[in-house]
XYZ file of C-alpha atoms in Angstrom:
779
model
C 0.006 -0.004 -0.007
C 1.589 3.293 -1.131
C 1.791 6.113 1.405
C 0.538 9.642 0.631
C 4.021 11.015 -0.079
C 4.747 8.145 -2.484
C 1.372 8.696 -4.179
C 2.113 12.437 -4.374
C 5.459 11.723 -6.089
C 3.781 9.350 -8.506
C 1.122 11.927 -9.238
C 3.728 14.638 -9.916
C 5.615 12.177 -12.194
C 2.462 11.537 -14.238
C 1.814 15.271 -14.499
C 5.359 15.840 -15.686
C 5.025 13.055 -18.307
C 1.761 14.573 -19.537
C 3.378 17.947 -19.675
C 6.287 16.624 -21.755
C 3.899 14.833 -24.118
C 1.713 17.915 -24.515
C 4.604 20.198 -25.282
C 6.099 17.696 -27.711
C 2.846 17.386 -29.602
C 2.133 21.091 -29.570
C 5.484 22.464 -30.658
C 7.342 21.751 -33.897
C 10.926 20.596 -33.940
C 12.011 24.075 -34.946
C 10.402 25.974 -32.080
C 11.323 29.401 -33.385
C 14.435 30.088 -31.267
C 16.975 31.739 -33.457
C 14.617 31.559 -36.449
C 15.866 34.959 -37.659
C 18.345 33.033 -39.822
C 17.538 32.825 -43.552
C 15.859 29.788 -45.059
C 17.949 27.383 -47.172
C 15.561 25.220 -49.159
C 12.442 25.616 -51.305
C 10.535 23.527 -48.771
C 11.021 26.346 -46.273
C 9.781 29.009 -48.689
C 6.618 30.532 -47.262
C 6.765 33.671 -49.390
C 6.440 31.876 -52.761
C 9.828 33.148 -53.996
C 11.040 29.842 -55.373
C 9.875 30.660 -58.883
C 11.626 34.059 -58.782
C 14.835 32.379 -57.531
C 14.661 29.753 -60.297
C 14.397 32.479 -62.979
C 17.444 34.277 -61.648
C 19.354 30.971 -61.462
C 18.466 30.363 -65.119
C 19.722 33.783 -66.133
C 23.029 33.205 -64.299
C 23.539 29.777 -65.826
C 22.810 30.853 -69.420
C 25.371 33.665 -69.427
C 28.242 33.196 -71.859
C 30.543 36.007 -70.948
C 33.612 37.367 -72.619
C 33.343 40.031 -69.979
C 32.009 39.670 -66.459
C 28.888 41.187 -64.978
C 27.845 42.752 -61.702
C 24.254 42.188 -60.557
C 22.588 43.187 -57.321
C 19.845 41.691 -55.140
C 18.449 44.723 -53.342
C 16.161 44.862 -50.307
C 15.959 46.178 -46.772
C 17.202 44.398 -43.646
C 14.932 41.545 -42.767
C 13.241 41.346 -46.141
C 14.869 38.042 -47.244
C 17.901 38.763 -49.438
C 19.952 35.929 -48.014
C 16.964 33.577 -48.203
C 16.574 34.376 -51.897
C 20.279 33.784 -52.454
C 19.987 30.343 -50.820
C 16.997 29.483 -53.041
C 19.091 30.473 -56.101
C 22.085 28.363 -55.100
C 19.793 25.433 -54.348
C 18.536 25.574 -57.932
C 22.095 25.961 -59.367
C 23.195 22.854 -57.469
C 20.227 20.864 -58.734
C 21.118 21.415 -62.429
C 23.876 19.519 -64.174
C 24.691 22.553 -66.330
C 24.060 25.137 -63.592
C 26.592 27.877 -62.981
C 29.373 27.383 -60.451
C 28.972 29.607 -57.424
C 30.798 30.969 -54.431
C 29.285 32.499 -51.307
C 31.557 35.282 -50.005
C 30.686 37.072 -46.791
C 32.972 40.094 -46.281
C 31.606 40.854 -42.822
C 33.792 38.200 -41.147
C 37.124 39.409 -42.544
C 37.701 42.605 -40.601
C 39.460 45.506 -42.338
C 39.348 46.469 -46.006
C 42.689 44.924 -47.056
C 41.769 41.609 -45.436
C 38.428 41.666 -47.274
C 40.092 42.252 -50.616
C 42.670 39.485 -50.079
C 40.014 37.071 -48.889
C 37.873 37.795 -51.947
C 40.655 36.926 -54.428
C 41.784 33.994 -52.296
C 38.369 32.393 -52.161
C 37.724 32.854 -55.876
C 41.144 31.299 -56.639
C 40.385 28.337 -54.337
C 37.066 27.789 -56.066
C 38.635 27.939 -59.526
C 41.370 25.528 -58.568
C 39.056 23.100 -56.843
C 39.186 20.560 -59.692
C 42.951 20.138 -59.155
C 43.464 19.733 -62.907
C 46.485 21.399 -64.507
C 44.310 24.040 -66.184
C 42.312 24.718 -63.003
C 45.456 25.116 -60.908
C 46.901 27.416 -63.529
C 43.777 29.616 -63.394
C 43.940 29.729 -59.667
C 47.604 30.644 -59.681
C 47.027 33.365 -62.273
C 44.219 34.845 -60.131
C 46.358 34.730 -56.999
C 49.198 36.570 -58.764
C 46.740 39.114 -60.063
C 45.203 39.612 -56.648
C 48.545 39.880 -54.939
C 49.483 42.766 -57.166
C 46.146 44.534 -56.642
C 46.243 44.141 -52.874
C 49.973 44.718 -52.433
C 50.491 41.256 -50.918
C 53.841 40.733 -52.767
C 55.608 43.629 -51.113
C 56.195 41.989 -47.703
C 57.644 38.873 -49.460
C 60.017 40.937 -51.560
C 61.062 42.943 -48.490
C 61.669 39.778 -46.500
C 63.775 38.358 -49.359
C 65.931 41.471 -49.602
C 66.728 41.333 -45.877
C 68.023 37.766 -46.107
C 71.512 38.958 -47.120
C 71.854 40.730 -43.770
C 70.629 37.691 -41.842
C 73.029 35.358 -43.769
C 76.008 37.656 -43.088
C 75.303 37.801 -39.340
C 74.905 34.042 -39.062
C 78.081 33.333 -41.140
C 80.198 35.768 -39.053
C 78.882 34.172 -35.887
C 79.979 30.714 -37.088
C 83.533 31.980 -37.837
C 83.761 33.621 -34.422
C 82.603 30.388 -32.810
C 85.337 28.357 -34.561
C 88.008 30.893 -33.635
C 86.861 30.834 -30.046
C 87.386 27.104 -29.965
C 91.150 27.534 -29.856
C 92.083 27.115 -26.264
C 88.567 26.137 -25.260
C 86.250 23.131 -25.598
C 86.661 22.513 -29.332
C 83.966 19.852 -29.896
C 81.266 22.005 -28.227
C 82.265 25.142 -30.122
C 82.355 23.200 -33.396
C 78.786 22.016 -32.828
C 77.615 25.565 -32.294
C 79.457 26.726 -35.426
C 77.929 23.955 -37.497
C 74.360 24.904 -36.385
C 75.000 28.586 -37.201
C 76.359 27.719 -40.644
C 73.362 25.603 -41.465
C 71.040 28.432 -40.421
C 72.968 30.885 -42.611
C 72.621 28.619 -45.636
C 68.901 28.145 -44.933
C 68.409 31.857 -44.584
C 70.102 32.459 -47.852
C 67.958 29.913 -49.703
C 64.761 31.139 -48.000
C 65.601 34.724 -48.901
C 66.041 33.746 -52.533
C 62.656 31.989 -52.547
C 60.875 34.976 -50.947
C 62.611 37.363 -53.338
C 61.522 35.218 -56.237
C 57.956 35.092 -55.040
C 57.857 38.779 -54.328
C 59.463 39.623 -57.632
C 57.075 37.512 -59.665
C 54.098 39.393 -58.224
C 55.354 42.882 -58.084
C 57.759 43.236 -60.981
C 55.493 41.901 -63.714
C 53.259 44.534 -65.352
C 49.642 44.303 -64.189
C 48.360 44.325 -67.793
C 50.428 41.236 -68.615
C 49.198 39.366 -65.587
C 45.583 40.342 -66.305
C 45.851 39.344 -69.995
C 47.080 35.940 -68.960
C 44.302 35.642 -66.388
C 41.596 36.628 -68.865
C 42.769 34.007 -71.319
C 42.560 31.311 -68.704
C 39.124 32.453 -67.458
C 37.709 32.285 -71.008
C 38.465 28.558 -70.978
C 35.772 28.036 -68.332
C 32.791 26.070 -69.609
C 30.334 28.038 -67.426
C 30.524 31.222 -65.349
C 31.469 31.413 -61.672
C 28.871 33.404 -59.726
C 30.284 35.164 -56.669
C 27.562 36.119 -54.201
C 28.775 38.886 -51.916
C 26.347 39.016 -48.996
C 25.924 41.352 -45.980
C 27.666 44.300 -47.681
C 25.381 46.633 -45.726
C 26.798 45.336 -42.431
C 30.298 46.683 -43.202
C 31.713 49.962 -42.054
C 31.427 52.671 -44.746
C 35.155 52.659 -45.575
C 35.119 48.871 -45.941
C 32.112 49.118 -48.236
C 34.093 51.473 -50.457
C 37.174 49.192 -50.496
C 35.070 46.144 -51.436
C 33.193 47.953 -54.246
C 36.418 49.380 -55.657
C 37.687 45.818 -56.022
C 34.471 44.667 -57.642
C 34.480 47.650 -59.996
C 38.097 47.023 -60.980
C 37.355 43.379 -61.815
C 33.836 43.662 -63.107
C 34.868 42.686 -66.672
C 36.879 39.566 -65.946
C 35.508 36.855 -68.278
C 33.042 34.343 -66.794
C 33.100 35.995 -63.359
C 29.683 37.261 -62.226
C 29.382 39.233 -58.996
C 25.962 39.255 -57.291
C 25.929 41.853 -54.571
C 23.328 41.717 -51.793
C 22.671 44.949 -49.918
C 20.198 47.536 -48.727
C 20.544 50.373 -51.240
C 20.254 53.290 -48.831
C 23.157 52.104 -46.686
C 25.542 51.425 -49.573
C 24.643 54.603 -51.410
C 25.276 56.597 -48.220
C 28.711 54.941 -47.804
C 29.658 55.900 -51.379
C 28.568 59.544 -51.067
C 31.994 60.808 -49.797
C 33.796 59.501 -52.933
C 30.988 60.272 -55.389
C 30.361 63.957 -54.857
C 27.411 63.126 -52.559
C 25.792 61.009 -55.285
C 26.457 57.436 -54.146
C 23.463 56.191 -56.164
C 24.973 57.339 -59.441
C 28.330 55.820 -58.500
C 26.627 52.529 -57.725
C 24.812 52.532 -61.052
C 28.203 52.562 -62.829
C 29.152 49.338 -61.021
C 25.931 47.344 -61.160
C 24.609 46.382 -64.576
C 21.258 44.900 -63.462
C 19.259 44.807 -60.211
C 17.069 42.028 -58.898
C 14.816 43.745 -56.400
C 13.102 41.528 -53.827
C 9.457 40.906 -54.605
C 7.235 42.857 -52.222
C 5.931 40.820 -49.286
C 2.397 41.937 -48.352
C 2.258 42.660 -44.659
C -0.784 40.383 -44.533
C 1.492 37.419 -45.386
C 3.902 38.425 -42.608
C 1.016 38.520 -40.132
C -0.408 35.247 -41.359
C 2.976 33.554 -41.152
C 3.564 34.886 -37.703
C 0.113 33.729 -36.631
C 0.848 30.148 -37.747
C 4.197 30.058 -35.957
C 2.643 31.543 -32.823
C -0.121 28.949 -32.861
C 2.431 26.165 -32.909
C 3.945 27.601 -29.713
C 1.005 28.996 -27.746
C -2.141 27.000 -28.626
C -1.748 24.617 -25.607
C -1.996 27.603 -23.257
C -4.857 29.462 -25.021
C -7.486 28.405 -22.494
C -9.899 30.252 -20.301
C -7.927 29.017 -17.254
C -4.937 30.953 -18.576
C -6.950 34.099 -19.207
C -7.491 33.567 -22.946
C -10.453 35.299 -24.535
C -10.926 35.140 -28.333
C -12.266 38.707 -28.472
C -9.511 40.206 -26.306
C -6.871 38.232 -28.190
C -8.208 39.462 -31.533
C -8.070 43.056 -30.317
C -4.561 42.618 -28.915
C -3.184 40.865 -32.013
C -4.549 43.377 -34.493
C -4.109 46.484 -32.279
C -0.898 45.926 -30.340
C 1.192 43.222 -32.063
C 0.660 43.441 -35.829
C 1.744 47.104 -36.022
C 5.280 45.998 -34.968
C 5.591 43.305 -37.626
C 6.789 45.030 -40.805
C 8.729 42.080 -42.350
C 9.678 38.485 -41.799
C 12.724 39.431 -39.718
C 10.417 41.233 -37.231
C 8.112 38.201 -37.134
C 11.020 35.826 -36.520
C 12.555 37.989 -33.839
C 9.286 38.022 -31.890
C 8.707 34.301 -32.351
C 12.218 33.672 -31.063
C 11.620 35.682 -27.920
C 8.263 34.042 -27.304
C 9.819 30.587 -27.794
C 12.496 31.406 -25.229
C 10.173 32.784 -22.574
C 7.124 30.473 -22.816
C 8.875 27.553 -20.987
C 9.656 29.893 -18.061
C 5.952 30.319 -17.382
C 4.607 26.945 -18.540
C 3.996 23.698 -16.711
C 1.965 21.267 -18.747
C -1.108 23.179 -19.821
C -0.849 25.539 -16.853
C 0.531 29.007 -17.664
C 1.702 31.026 -14.654
C 0.473 34.309 -16.149
C -2.158 35.560 -18.502
C -1.264 34.317 -21.993
C -2.506 37.490 -23.774
C -0.738 39.896 -21.430
C 2.394 37.768 -21.807
C 2.346 38.097 -25.597
C 1.805 41.809 -25.546
C 4.625 42.322 -23.126
C 6.918 40.070 -25.200
C 6.194 42.358 -28.124
C 7.345 45.338 -26.017
C 10.441 43.376 -24.904
C 11.534 42.840 -28.501
C 10.575 46.127 -30.203
C 10.377 48.643 -27.342
C 12.819 47.357 -24.722
C 13.157 50.704 -22.998
C 9.408 50.783 -22.366
C 9.421 47.152 -21.186
C 12.118 47.949 -18.647
C 10.310 51.092 -17.509
C 7.100 49.192 -16.794
C 8.725 47.180 -13.954
C 10.153 50.377 -12.433
C 6.737 52.070 -12.507
C 4.668 49.503 -10.650
C 3.077 52.066 -8.298
C 2.005 54.260 -11.212
C 0.624 51.395 -13.304
C -1.217 49.450 -10.612
C -2.510 52.421 -8.697
C -2.573 50.372 -5.475
C -2.897 53.479 -3.319
C -5.184 55.423 -5.619
C -7.086 58.320 -4.077
C -8.958 61.248 -5.576
C -7.093 64.525 -5.276
C -6.865 66.978 -8.082
C -3.238 67.912 -7.516
C -2.276 64.217 -7.367
C -4.251 63.448 -10.528
C -2.233 66.013 -12.437
C 1.031 64.468 -11.222
C -0.101 60.974 -12.226
C -1.009 62.152 -15.706
C 2.365 63.765 -16.064
C 4.092 60.482 -15.015
C 2.033 58.506 -17.474
C 3.036 60.876 -20.286
C 6.683 60.607 -19.303
C 6.422 56.809 -19.411
C 5.225 56.967 -23.011
C 8.095 59.212 -24.033
C 10.549 56.291 -23.759
C 8.694 54.696 -26.719
C 9.711 55.421 -30.320
C 7.527 58.058 -31.905
C 6.086 55.713 -34.567
C 4.860 53.270 -31.921
C 3.662 55.733 -29.277
C -0.039 55.549 -30.079
C 0.010 51.759 -30.234
C 1.912 51.586 -26.934
C -0.629 53.883 -25.254
C -3.529 51.741 -26.311
C -1.726 48.626 -25.174
C -0.962 50.153 -21.766
C -4.628 51.025 -21.286
C -5.499 47.403 -22.003
C -2.749 45.938 -19.822
C -3.229 48.301 -16.870
C -6.872 49.402 -16.652
C -6.337 51.263 -13.393
C -4.166 53.858 -15.209
C -6.402 54.122 -18.286
C -8.003 57.315 -16.919
C -4.609 59.067 -17.028
C -4.555 58.483 -20.786
C -8.017 59.892 -21.219
C -9.926 56.628 -20.845
C -12.225 54.888 -18.393
C -11.849 55.145 -14.615
C -11.966 51.683 -13.014
C -12.760 51.030 -9.389
C -11.306 48.293 -7.167
C -14.347 46.102 -7.901
C -12.543 44.593 -10.858
C -9.568 43.259 -8.905
C -11.040 39.821 -8.270
C -11.679 39.372 -12.000
C -8.129 40.395 -12.869
C -6.794 38.029 -10.216
C -8.776 35.137 -11.646
C -7.454 35.953 -15.142
C -3.801 36.222 -13.847
C -3.501 39.676 -15.381
C -0.358 41.799 -15.145
C -2.453 44.552 -13.610
C -2.920 42.342 -10.524
C -0.349 43.036 -7.749
C -0.016 39.281 -7.213
C 0.938 38.505 -10.805
C 2.735 41.696 -11.845
C 6.254 40.598 -10.727
C 6.019 37.230 -12.520
C 5.957 38.880 -15.963
C 9.259 40.622 -15.343
C 11.078 38.384 -12.903
C 10.165 35.372 -15.090
C 9.473 33.229 -12.060
C 7.110 32.937 -9.146
C 8.106 35.386 -6.391
C 9.654 33.998 -3.244
C 6.962 32.955 -0.782
C 4.315 32.630 -3.467
C 2.674 29.391 -4.473
C 3.039 28.752 -8.196
C 0.064 28.358 -10.516
C 1.116 24.791 -11.207
C 1.109 23.957 -7.510
C -2.231 25.574 -6.897
C -3.810 23.680 -9.812
C -2.301 20.533 -8.369
C -3.926 21.396 -5.018
C -7.364 21.837 -6.616
C -7.013 18.581 -8.625
C -6.084 16.712 -5.434
C -9.200 17.679 -3.535
C -10.897 14.410 -4.466
C -8.317 12.330 -2.616
C -7.920 12.787 1.117
C -4.493 11.196 1.478
C -3.141 12.936 -1.636
C -4.469 16.306 -0.502
C -2.993 15.859 2.989
C 0.397 15.019 1.517
C 0.267 17.999 -0.820
C -0.684 20.413 2.017
C 2.179 19.021 4.097
C 4.549 19.669 1.247
C 3.287 23.239 0.858
C 3.693 23.784 4.584
C 7.274 22.459 4.439
C 8.017 24.995 1.712
C 6.597 27.752 3.883
C 3.885 28.592 1.370
C 0.792 28.316 3.603
C 0.224 32.090 3.700
C 0.243 32.204 -0.065
C -2.068 29.181 -0.272
C -4.601 30.942 2.027
C -4.543 34.050 -0.176
C -5.081 31.866 -3.335
C -7.979 30.047 -1.698
C -9.599 33.402 -0.851
C -9.058 34.689 -4.410
C -10.164 31.448 -6.124
C -13.155 30.483 -4.013
C -15.418 30.418 -7.083
C -13.403 27.627 -8.715
C -13.069 25.303 -5.711
C -15.018 22.162 -6.497
C -18.114 21.900 -4.306
C -18.498 18.241 -5.126
C -15.231 17.471 -3.264
C -16.405 19.081 -0.001
C -16.072 15.938 2.044
C -12.302 16.091 1.415
C -11.663 19.782 0.879
C -13.736 21.345 3.698
C -11.836 19.626 6.596
C -8.597 20.515 4.857
C -9.651 24.167 4.734
C -10.493 24.042 8.461
C -7.004 22.741 9.184
C -5.346 25.257 6.885
C -7.143 28.161 8.484
C -6.478 26.889 12.041
C -2.768 26.622 11.291
C -2.707 30.337 10.420
C -4.255 31.680 13.583
C -2.046 34.519 14.796
C -0.450 35.143 11.359
C -0.742 38.867 10.869
C 0.547 41.653 8.643
C 0.354 45.428 8.631
C -3.266 45.360 7.545
C -5.393 43.520 10.151
C -8.164 42.933 7.599
C -5.820 41.265 5.045
C -3.938 38.602 6.983
C -3.433 34.944 6.029
C -5.825 34.006 8.887
C -8.551 36.308 7.478
C -7.989 34.943 3.965
C -8.293 31.371 5.178
C -11.500 31.631 7.263
C -13.133 33.918 4.693
C -12.386 31.411 1.929
C -13.842 28.644 4.082
C -17.082 30.510 4.702
C -17.411 31.320 1.004
C -16.704 27.744 0.080
C -19.572 26.552 2.245
C -21.966 28.307 -0.128
C -20.676 26.115 -3.018
C -21.600 22.945 -1.169
C -25.100 21.591 -1.914
C -27.426 22.826 0.815
C -28.744 19.375 1.757
C -25.282 18.135 2.853
C -23.640 21.422 3.829
C -24.656 21.418 7.479
C -23.585 17.858 8.275
C -20.237 18.403 6.462
C -19.561 21.558 8.468
C -20.240 19.881 11.799
C -18.136 16.863 10.814
C -15.256 19.084 9.703
C -15.227 20.770 13.111
C -15.417 17.449 14.946
C -12.619 15.780 12.892
C -10.207 18.680 12.898
C -10.805 20.257 16.352
C -10.307 23.645 14.704
C -11.822 25.751 17.480
C -10.885 29.085 16.035
C -12.337 28.335 12.637
C -15.457 26.806 14.167
C -16.009 29.895 16.306
C -15.639 32.367 13.416
C -18.068 30.347 11.266
C -20.560 30.163 14.135
C -20.462 33.900 14.640
C -20.697 34.656 10.917
C -23.823 32.487 10.538
C -25.537 33.182 13.889
C -28.255 35.838 13.446
C -28.010 36.744 17.152
C -24.415 37.856 16.734
C -25.158 40.264 13.929
C -25.421 43.979 14.469
C -28.760 45.583 13.792
C -27.493 47.510 10.731
C -26.258 44.274 9.135
C -29.254 42.061 9.646
C -31.044 43.234 6.525
C -28.113 42.031 4.319
C -27.402 38.950 6.446
C -26.855 35.953 4.063
C -25.728 32.996 6.157
C -24.016 29.989 4.660
C -25.306 27.753 7.441
C -28.823 27.284 8.803
C -29.523 28.014 12.459
C -29.890 24.328 13.342
C -26.363 23.769 12.005
C -25.058 26.741 13.992
C -26.530 25.295 17.169
C -25.053 21.891 16.365
C -21.646 23.481 15.826
C -21.902 25.333 19.197
C -22.590 22.057 20.908
C -19.599 20.377 19.226
C -17.429 23.425 19.958
C -18.211 23.317 23.674
C -17.411 19.643 23.753
C -14.031 20.263 22.134
C -13.129 23.226 24.424
C -14.074 21.340 27.592
C -11.984 18.394 26.421
C -9.012 20.628 25.615
C -9.249 22.614 28.869
C -8.130 19.564 30.767
C -4.628 20.185 29.493
C -3.919 23.662 30.865
C -0.286 23.826 29.692
C -1.370 23.067 26.083
C -4.435 25.357 26.023
C -2.621 28.317 27.515
C -0.263 28.358 24.532
C -3.053 28.639 21.929
C -2.431 31.859 19.921
C -6.101 32.943 20.175
C -6.674 31.841 23.791
C -8.550 35.001 24.753
C -10.990 34.679 21.832
C -11.658 31.089 22.834
C -12.420 32.180 26.410
C -14.852 34.857 25.232
C -16.555 32.365 22.889
C -16.727 29.805 25.701
C -18.438 32.367 27.886
C -20.859 33.256 25.059
C -21.787 29.699 24.185
C -22.010 28.403 27.795
C -21.737 30.670 30.790
C -19.301 33.051 32.481
C -18.489 30.576 35.193
C -16.792 27.854 33.072
C -13.992 29.945 31.519
C -13.519 31.891 34.793
C -13.010 28.678 36.738
C -10.480 27.514 34.139
C -8.576 30.790 34.395
C -8.532 30.562 38.156
C -6.966 27.140 37.997
C -4.547 28.183 35.229
C -3.310 31.198 37.263
C -3.118 29.509 40.627
C 0.619 29.310 40.328
C 3.004 32.222 39.766
C 4.226 30.655 36.503
C 0.660 30.185 35.288
C -0.293 33.806 36.158
C 2.808 35.107 34.333
C 2.027 33.040 31.259
C -1.670 34.105 31.254
C -0.588 37.749 31.629
C 1.377 37.443 28.392
C -1.688 35.992 26.658
C -3.926 38.817 27.865
C -1.558 41.557 26.719
C -2.355 43.243 23.416
C 0.613 43.870 21.169
C 0.696 46.583 18.494
C 2.697 49.447 17.086
C 2.199 53.177 16.933
C 3.864 56.173 15.334
C 3.557 59.927 15.430
C 3.546 62.446 12.592
C 6.984 62.616 11.081
C 8.152 59.278 12.398
C 9.928 57.058 9.900
C 9.622 53.907 12.052
C 6.948 52.533 14.338
C 7.275 51.875 18.063
C 6.005 48.669 19.744
C 3.044 49.337 21.953
C 1.619 46.962 24.616
C -1.639 47.355 26.495
C -4.315 45.542 28.547
C -8.116 45.777 28.389
C -9.712 46.376 31.749
C -12.844 44.356 30.860
C -10.744 41.290 30.123
C -8.859 41.370 33.450
C -12.076 42.060 35.372
C -14.035 39.230 33.603
C -11.522 36.431 33.952
C -9.378 37.335 37.048
C -10.589 40.425 38.839
C -8.688 43.708 39.338
C -7.843 43.256 43.001
C -6.828 39.613 42.630
C -4.616 40.475 39.680
C -2.975 43.341 41.651
C -2.235 41.061 44.561
C -0.714 38.513 42.245
C 1.489 41.111 40.548
C 2.671 42.504 43.900
C 3.659 38.979 45.052
C 5.663 38.055 41.938
C 9.225 39.148 41.042
C 9.001 39.752 37.245
C 12.687 38.943 36.783
C 12.010 35.305 37.695
C 10.084 34.943 34.432
C 12.109 36.857 31.820
C 9.905 35.818 28.884
C 6.885 37.308 30.661
C 8.636 40.179 32.477
C 7.413 42.851 30.132
C 3.818 41.605 30.376
C 3.915 41.527 34.192
C 5.381 45.065 34.529
C 2.917 46.462 31.881
C -0.036 44.747 33.690
C 1.035 46.199 37.033
C 1.190 49.666 35.547
C -2.327 49.343 34.136
C -3.681 47.867 37.386
C -2.284 50.799 39.388
C -3.827 53.220 36.913
C -7.238 51.534 37.067
C -7.203 51.331 40.841
C -6.158 54.954 41.031
C -9.099 55.919 38.822
C -11.465 53.807 40.918
C -10.382 55.493 44.124
C -10.685 58.853 42.455
C -14.275 58.089 41.366
C -15.121 57.079 44.976
C -13.722 60.237 46.503
C -16.435 62.556 47.737
C -15.654 66.185 46.888
């Protein structure tokens, strides 16, 4: 028989397996990360450019050139120049008689001289790739030609000319070594001389080789070398197409160096340059050497242009939509805040305006693909899927705005909103300043998106004023405008101390199995997430399954009881309040015919006296104030309330037998008051008398009676602890005189943990007694 913890582990394992299977089915192998790279095959062509690429490939293959050509593929960044090039080369490779081609990317070669040398070197390597005698001769001719153009022979010639000096030094050194051997260790000196002599001979031969190489490439006339090269290039059976990509990524001076080399060699036979660039960038780079008319200069270099076919923005949007569906469809559920209407408005209004071309679409898909797994667990999404997608759009295209949103939480959420004209003006100014970090062309779109994402600030942009009544709805939808969920969108994880959406869904799903639920609650308690669980129960009371009340209701009693005494700065919003309030609301989801019996049984099985008392008081018409009786809507009938009182008294009488245990209860005083209300004043008073019969018992009870709080004055930056006693409490359960006698008889230092309570109580007793004597004095 498996224990609850083992069953819990098994349950989590099954959930993880389902999650893996769901994600595997929902997402394609290429999940979009890094998808900004160009396509490489016709099968990847989603813009129907394969036919255009095939026509260009045909033109390039049918050229029979006595002189070379320079063509251009023109288009803006992100419009698919490299993708079109890859489709062209795919077609060239598929034909037996297709043109030879070389893909040269100057961007990786650094400075202008390195680019020029690399260009000639790669063309030579391609022409000599057959390793035939003719091919190697063509390659050698091109290398000699390139060496002259780029000045590569000069260093070789210089190195060769310096070899005479090196040889002389080494030869003289060898003679000196031999001479020094006379009178010294002759064998050792001879060895040194021999090595130096060999080096001198090697230097001489190396110098002659370098001089020869340098001379061949620098001394011959350029025209002679070019004529020889042209003759060899005309022997080619088909042209060599040199694709020069990413020109527009180069520095302006490097663009000019590259294009000068292309221009100088544009008429080499059977060599076709195909330049890929964005016209405005290249033309601007050429302006300084073309009398501010780079376009005219470029027209003298390029004989024909292949402009990219226009891509309708509708196709960009449609393609993006398909890619997004492959990633996000598993999370487009009502549980994750998805609404078809809101998504349609967001997609058309706040996302599409940023998608101008395929590169934009791929950049956004890549970001979404990276960040979805950080919020996803199976089909559970930690945040609202629509808000997430809008904010990812900002992250990619307006990163300054995205960063500013996290810094402006107070402004956007309006958590401390109050009506004051001077403050309203300041808030409007802050909202306007926030928009100013957005690029001008996107400012209107960003404003509309912010009004959608953060409704509480919409009024500052001239829109609707929302009240706090919408917060529960935004919580249920996991919206970014909810204080609970806001950090998750930017921190990309559940905040410390917060229960994750996955764990809360697991809690709800486990409410049909008592052992499983108990194990899960124990795990949550171990992780110190009970406070967060209570808040989630209070916020999600409408989704808690009423049909699982036999399991869930006792668990909620125990959860609430464990949080007695948990407090925060706001006494009306503590984990304890969240827990008992959620329990009372949950009672209304239970069918009325079984609700009463389940409530009494939950109290009996858990012994949760504090929870039982609060539910009794909430549903007892006699405990309601007159001004609330008209709106009184009890979850429990009066007969159930009476039954719970009976069970409560049984539990308190049973527990009172163990004084040392009961006196440590965090809400002891509330229990004593309820005991008095449900039974009589005598029972709790007798218990207090017995509990305080010893000095230790009195000291401990004094600590339980003392009220602890904080106070501050105007201008204070920190609060001061403040302790007090209520006179009615002391009189009801001990008596003023008896308490004073006890305090007088006890040395507070004997009980250091209760010393402050004893001294404070004595001070209050003396004050009350002084006031009593004053009232009795007859003036």
